[in-house]
């Protein structure tokens, strides 16, 4: 597997509990290098664009409110097989189903307030990185 990049978000529930460093330590321990990172606050409209794929789902409105409720940390992670590796380190969407040692098992509060986002494929990773970062911000 080649070196890949993936897009990650440390969500409001985690930034509000000062878990950014603990979550980053998990990424780095798994061999994922943080090659870009910034703390921003989304509007509800921007959160809606980011999660537009879930527009028809019953949790969409709640999800957009949550993602706009406090600052988030957006980041680009790089490493061998980074997309799958990041999702492995994150754990299942619902923390009750997440494996021991995963970020969501240790830190998530609920299926909605689940501490992290990670791209789900190569195309979404490229799109999500380009939405939040300029080429100038992406140094290897
Ligand atoms: P993400 O996109 O945030 O990395 O999470 P994921 O792939 O594991 O899960 P996905 O199905 O894409 O859902 C996106 C986010 O929506 C919230 N959610 N809430 N209340 C609910 O039943 C529910 N289901 C999903 C979570 O914040 C989830 O991460
Ligand atoms: Mg997803």
PDB file of C-alpha atoms and ligand atoms in Angstrom:
ATOM      1  CA  UNK A   1       0.000   0.000   0.000  1.00  0.00           C
ATOM      2  CA  UNK A   2       1.297   3.425  -0.922  1.00  0.00           C
ATOM      3  CA  UNK A   3       1.544   6.528   1.243  1.00  0.00           C
ATOM      4  CA  UNK A   4      -1.865   8.178   1.343  1.00  0.00           C
ATOM      5  CA  UNK A   5      -3.407  11.323   2.802  1.00  0.00           C
ATOM      6  CA  UNK A   6      -6.731  11.495   4.579  1.00  0.00           C
ATOM      7  CA  UNK A   7      -8.820  14.269   6.078  1.00  0.00           C
ATOM      8  CA  UNK A   8      -9.684  14.283   9.783  1.00  0.00           C
ATOM      9  CA  UNK A   9     -11.788  16.441  12.100  1.00  0.00           C
ATOM     10  CA  UNK A  10     -11.536  16.594  15.872  1.00  0.00           C
ATOM     11  CA  UNK A  11     -15.174  17.379  16.632  1.00  0.00           C
ATOM     12  CA  UNK A  12     -16.664  19.922  19.107  1.00  0.00           C
ATOM     13  CA  UNK A  13     -17.244  17.434  21.935  1.00  0.00           C
ATOM     14  CA  UNK A  14     -13.512  16.635  21.913  1.00  0.00           C
ATOM     15  CA  UNK A  15     -12.145  20.181  21.534  1.00  0.00           C
ATOM     16  CA  UNK A  16     -14.415  21.283  24.403  1.00  0.00           C
ATOM     17  CA  UNK A  17     -12.940  18.610  26.681  1.00  0.00           C
ATOM     18  CA  UNK A  18      -9.311  19.464  25.718  1.00  0.00           C
ATOM     19  CA  UNK A  19      -8.787  16.108  24.022  1.00  0.00           C
ATOM     20  CA  UNK A  20      -6.970  17.374  20.909  1.00  0.00           C
ATOM     21  CA  UNK A  21      -3.546  16.324  22.200  1.00  0.00           C
ATOM     22  CA  UNK A  22      -4.725  12.907  23.410  1.00  0.00           C
ATOM     23  CA  UNK A  23      -6.379  12.207  20.049  1.00  0.00           C
ATOM     24  CA  UNK A  24      -3.324  13.388  18.112  1.00  0.00           C
ATOM     25  CA  UNK A  25      -1.169  11.063  20.221  1.00  0.00           C
ATOM     26  CA  UNK A  26      -3.322   8.130  19.051  1.00  0.00           C
ATOM     27  CA  UNK A  27      -2.865   9.126  15.401  1.00  0.00           C
ATOM     28  CA  UNK A  28       0.899   9.487  15.770  1.00  0.00           C
ATOM     29  CA  UNK A  29       1.216   6.197  17.655  1.00  0.00           C
ATOM     30  CA  UNK A  30      -0.544   4.509  14.717  1.00  0.00           C
ATOM     31  CA  UNK A  31       2.012   5.931  12.273  1.00  0.00           C
ATOM     32  CA  UNK A  32      -0.161   8.757  10.966  1.00  0.00           C
ATOM     33  CA  UNK A  33       1.758  12.025  10.547  1.00  0.00           C
ATOM     34  CA  UNK A  34      -0.192  15.282  11.032  1.00  0.00           C
ATOM     35  CA  UNK A  35       0.953  17.223   7.948  1.00  0.00           C
ATOM     36  CA  UNK A  36      -1.562  20.081   8.284  1.00  0.00           C
ATOM     37  CA  UNK A  37      -3.787  21.254  11.101  1.00  0.00           C
ATOM     38  CA  UNK A  38      -5.891  24.274  12.076  1.00  0.00           C
ATOM     39  CA  UNK A  39      -8.606  25.178  14.559  1.00  0.00           C
ATOM     40  CA  UNK A  40     -11.702  26.752  12.995  1.00  0.00           C
ATOM     41  CA  UNK A  41     -15.391  27.230  13.754  1.00  0.00           C
ATOM     42  CA  UNK A  42     -17.973  26.257  11.149  1.00  0.00           C
ATOM     43  CA  UNK A  43     -21.317  27.925  10.644  1.00  0.00           C
ATOM     44  CA  UNK A  44     -24.312  25.592  10.566  1.00  0.00           C
ATOM     45  CA  UNK A  45     -24.524  26.206   6.808  1.00  0.00           C
ATOM     46  CA  UNK A  46     -20.878  25.177   6.289  1.00  0.00           C
ATOM     47  CA  UNK A  47     -21.430  22.062   8.411  1.00  0.00           C
ATOM     48  CA  UNK A  48     -24.455  21.298   6.231  1.00  0.00           C
ATOM     49  CA  UNK A  49     -22.364  21.495   3.065  1.00  0.00           C
ATOM     50  CA  UNK A  50     -19.697  19.235   4.549  1.00  0.00           C
ATOM     51  CA  UNK A  51     -22.238  16.586   5.617  1.00  0.00           C
ATOM     52  CA  UNK A  52     -24.583  17.090   2.601  1.00  0.00           C
ATOM     53  CA  UNK A  53     -24.395  13.366   1.853  1.00  0.00           C
ATOM     54  CA  UNK A  54     -26.516  12.815   5.002  1.00  0.00           C
ATOM     55  CA  UNK A  55     -29.131  15.475   4.094  1.00  0.00           C
ATOM     56  CA  UNK A  56     -32.037  13.041   4.079  1.00  0.00           C
ATOM     57  CA  UNK A  57     -31.070  11.269   7.306  1.00  0.00           C
ATOM     58  CA  UNK A  58     -33.088  11.942  10.490  1.00  0.00           C
ATOM     59  CA  UNK A  59     -29.972  13.053  12.410  1.00  0.00           C
ATOM     60  CA  UNK A  60     -28.835  15.653   9.805  1.00  0.00           C
ATOM     61  CA  UNK A  61     -30.140  18.783  11.537  1.00  0.00           C
ATOM     62  CA  UNK A  62     -28.801  17.707  14.928  1.00  0.00           C
ATOM     63  CA  UNK A  63     -25.443  16.808  13.325  1.00  0.00           C
ATOM     64  CA  UNK A  64     -25.129  20.263  11.691  1.00  0.00           C
ATOM     65  CA  UNK A  65     -26.012  22.026  14.962  1.00  0.00           C
ATOM     66  CA  UNK A  66     -23.427  19.928  16.803  1.00  0.00           C
ATOM     67  CA  UNK A  67     -20.637  20.530  14.275  1.00  0.00           C
ATOM     68  CA  UNK A  68     -21.246  24.297  14.495  1.00  0.00           C
ATOM     69  CA  UNK A  69     -21.553  24.352  18.301  1.00  0.00           C
ATOM     70  CA  UNK A  70     -17.857  24.944  19.092  1.00  0.00           C
ATOM     71  CA  UNK A  71     -14.461  25.060  17.354  1.00  0.00           C
ATOM     72  CA  UNK A  72     -13.172  22.000  15.535  1.00  0.00           C
ATOM     73  CA  UNK A  73      -9.652  21.002  14.514  1.00  0.00           C
ATOM     74  CA  UNK A  74      -9.315  20.085  10.836  1.00  0.00           C
ATOM     75  CA  UNK A  75      -6.256  18.133   9.819  1.00  0.00           C
ATOM     76  CA  UNK A  76      -4.545  16.147   7.099  1.00  0.00           C
ATOM     77  CA  UNK A  77      -3.028  12.838   8.155  1.00  0.00           C
ATOM     78  CA  UNK A  78      -0.424  11.088   6.037  1.00  0.00           C
ATOM     79  CA  UNK A  79       0.906   7.560   6.169  1.00  0.00           C
ATOM     80  CA  UNK A  80       0.830   4.049   4.778  1.00  0.00           C
ATOM     81  CA  UNK A  81      -2.791   3.143   3.946  1.00  0.00           C
ATOM     82  CA  UNK A  82      -3.840   6.299   5.847  1.00  0.00           C
ATOM     83  CA  UNK A  83      -7.567   6.259   5.004  1.00  0.00           C
ATOM     84  CA  UNK A  84      -8.231   2.753   6.349  1.00  0.00           C
ATOM     85  CA  UNK A  85      -5.722   3.122   9.174  1.00  0.00           C
ATOM     86  CA  UNK A  86      -7.380   6.312  10.393  1.00  0.00           C
ATOM     87  CA  UNK A  87     -10.823   4.703  10.381  1.00  0.00           C
ATOM     88  CA  UNK A  88      -9.390   1.777  12.340  1.00  0.00           C
ATOM     89  CA  UNK A  89      -7.908   4.118  14.974  1.00  0.00           C
ATOM     90  CA  UNK A  90     -11.218   6.056  15.139  1.00  0.00           C
ATOM     91  CA  UNK A  91     -13.333   2.952  15.756  1.00  0.00           C
ATOM     92  CA  UNK A  92     -17.007   2.340  14.940  1.00  0.00           C
ATOM     93  CA  UNK A  93     -19.384   5.321  14.559  1.00  0.00           C
ATOM     94  CA  UNK A  94     -21.279   4.235  17.692  1.00  0.00           C
ATOM     95  CA  UNK A  95     -18.856   4.183  20.655  1.00  0.00           C
ATOM     96  CA  UNK A  96     -20.839   1.305  22.180  1.00  0.00           C
ATOM     97  CA  UNK A  97     -19.684  -0.795  19.207  1.00  0.00           C
ATOM     98  CA  UNK A  98     -16.126   0.564  18.969  1.00  0.00           C
ATOM     99  CA  UNK A  99     -13.156  -1.722  19.676  1.00  0.00           C
ATOM    100  CA  UNK A 100     -10.981  -1.332  22.777  1.00  0.00           C
ATOM    101  CA  UNK A 101      -8.206   1.232  22.378  1.00  0.00           C
ATOM    102  CA  UNK A 102      -9.952   3.189  19.620  1.00  0.00           C
ATOM    103  CA  UNK A 103     -10.558   6.945  19.904  1.00  0.00           C
ATOM    104  CA  UNK A 104     -14.328   6.598  19.896  1.00  0.00           C
ATOM    105  CA  UNK A 105     -14.275   3.827  22.512  1.00  0.00           C
ATOM    106  CA  UNK A 106     -12.129   5.951  24.835  1.00  0.00           C
ATOM    107  CA  UNK A 107     -13.499   9.421  24.215  1.00  0.00           C
ATOM    108  CA  UNK A 108     -16.837   9.542  22.336  1.00  0.00           C
ATOM    109  CA  UNK A 109     -19.948  10.560  24.260  1.00  0.00           C
ATOM    110  CA  UNK A 110     -22.586   9.114  21.901  1.00  0.00           C
ATOM    111  CA  UNK A 111     -23.180   8.036  18.291  1.00  0.00           C
ATOM    112  CA  UNK A 112     -23.601  11.727  17.382  1.00  0.00           C
ATOM    113  CA  UNK A 113     -20.959  13.316  19.604  1.00  0.00           C
ATOM    114  CA  UNK A 114     -18.300  10.867  18.587  1.00  0.00           C
ATOM    115  CA  UNK A 115     -15.133  12.996  18.767  1.00  0.00           C
ATOM    116  CA  UNK A 116     -13.664  12.471  15.280  1.00  0.00           C
ATOM    117  CA  UNK A 117     -14.417  12.361  11.560  1.00  0.00           C
ATOM    118  CA  UNK A 118     -12.301  10.575   8.978  1.00  0.00           C
ATOM    119  CA  UNK A 119     -12.669  10.404   5.185  1.00  0.00           C
ATOM    120  CA  UNK A 120     -14.305   7.208   3.949  1.00  0.00           C
ATOM    121  CA  UNK A 121     -12.450   6.802   0.627  1.00  0.00           C
ATOM    122  CA  UNK A 122      -9.829   8.195  -1.756  1.00  0.00           C
ATOM    123  CA  UNK A 123     -12.205  10.524  -3.605  1.00  0.00           C
ATOM    124  CA  UNK A 124     -13.778  11.980  -0.453  1.00  0.00           C
ATOM    125  CA  UNK A 125     -10.327  12.401   1.110  1.00  0.00           C
ATOM    126  CA  UNK A 126      -9.171  14.510  -1.866  1.00  0.00           C
ATOM    127  CA  UNK A 127     -12.374  16.585  -1.888  1.00  0.00           C
ATOM    128  CA  UNK A 128     -12.396  17.179   1.863  1.00  0.00           C
ATOM    129  CA  UNK A 129      -8.696  18.158   1.984  1.00  0.00           C
ATOM    130  CA  UNK A 130      -9.187  20.609  -0.890  1.00  0.00           C
ATOM    131  CA  UNK A 131     -12.270  22.127   0.789  1.00  0.00           C
ATOM    132  CA  UNK A 132     -10.353  23.047   3.968  1.00  0.00           C
ATOM    133  CA  UNK A 133      -6.692  23.484   2.928  1.00  0.00           C
ATOM    134  CA  UNK A 134      -4.823  25.327   0.193  1.00  0.00           C
ATOM    135  CA  UNK A 135      -1.815  23.782  -1.520  1.00  0.00           C
ATOM    136  CA  UNK A 136       0.436  26.211   0.364  1.00  0.00           C
ATOM    137  CA  UNK A 137      -0.684  24.733   3.696  1.00  0.00           C
ATOM    138  CA  UNK A 138       0.194  21.187   2.680  1.00  0.00           C
ATOM    139  CA  UNK A 139       3.840  20.494   3.283  1.00  0.00           C
ATOM    140  CA  UNK A 140       4.962  16.860   3.364  1.00  0.00           C
TER     141      UNK A 140
HETATM  142  P1  LIG B   1     -17.793  10.528  10.048  1.00  0.00           P
HETATM  143  O1  LIG B   1     -18.380  10.711   8.666  1.00  0.00           O
HETATM  144  O2  LIG B   1     -18.102  11.690  10.984  1.00  0.00           O
HETATM  145  O3  LIG B   1     -16.339  10.195   9.984  1.00  0.00           O
HETATM  146  O4  LIG B   1     -18.459   9.264  10.762  1.00  0.00           O
HETATM  147  P2  LIG B   1     -18.792   7.848  10.144  1.00  0.00           P
HETATM  148  O5  LIG B   1     -18.305   7.753   8.738  1.00  0.00           O
HETATM  149  O6  LIG B   1     -18.308   6.820  11.127  1.00  0.00           O
HETATM  150  O7  LIG B   1     -20.381   7.863  10.195  1.00  0.00           O
HETATM  151  P3  LIG B   1     -21.436   8.418   9.128  1.00  0.00           P
HETATM  152  O8  LIG B   1     -22.436   7.344   8.882  1.00  0.00           O
HETATM  153  O9  LIG B   1     -20.746   9.038   7.951  1.00  0.00           O
HETATM  154  O10 LIG B   1     -22.180   9.552   9.968  1.00  0.00           O
HETATM  155  C1  LIG B   1     -21.665  10.860  10.041  1.00  0.00           C
HETATM  156  C2  LIG B   1     -21.811  11.380  11.456  1.00  0.00           C
HETATM  157  O11 LIG B   1     -23.193  11.611  11.734  1.00  0.00           O
HETATM  158  C3  LIG B   1     -23.437  11.414  13.108  1.00  0.00           C
HETATM  159  N1  LIG B   1     -24.449  10.374  13.281  1.00  0.00           N
HETATM  160  N2  LIG B   1     -25.423  10.469  14.147  1.00  0.00           N
HETATM  161  N3  LIG B   1     -27.733   9.983  15.720  1.00  0.00           N
HETATM  162  C4  LIG B   1     -27.345   9.073  14.842  1.00  0.00           C
HETATM  163  O12 LIG B   1     -27.939   8.024  14.663  1.00  0.00           O
HETATM  164  C5  LIG B   1     -26.153   9.357  14.032  1.00  0.00           C
HETATM  165  N4  LIG B   1     -25.640   8.559  13.108  1.00  0.00           N
HETATM  166  C6  LIG B   1     -24.554   9.216  12.625  1.00  0.00           C
HETATM  167  C7  LIG B   1     -22.119  10.996  13.755  1.00  0.00           C
HETATM  168  O13 LIG B   1     -21.460  12.160  14.262  1.00  0.00           O
HETATM  169  C8  LIG B   1     -21.368  10.430  12.567  1.00  0.00           C
HETATM  170  O14 LIG B   1     -19.982  10.422  12.798  1.00  0.00           O
HETATM  171 MG1  LIG B   2     -18.752   9.232   7.261  1.00  0.00          MG
END
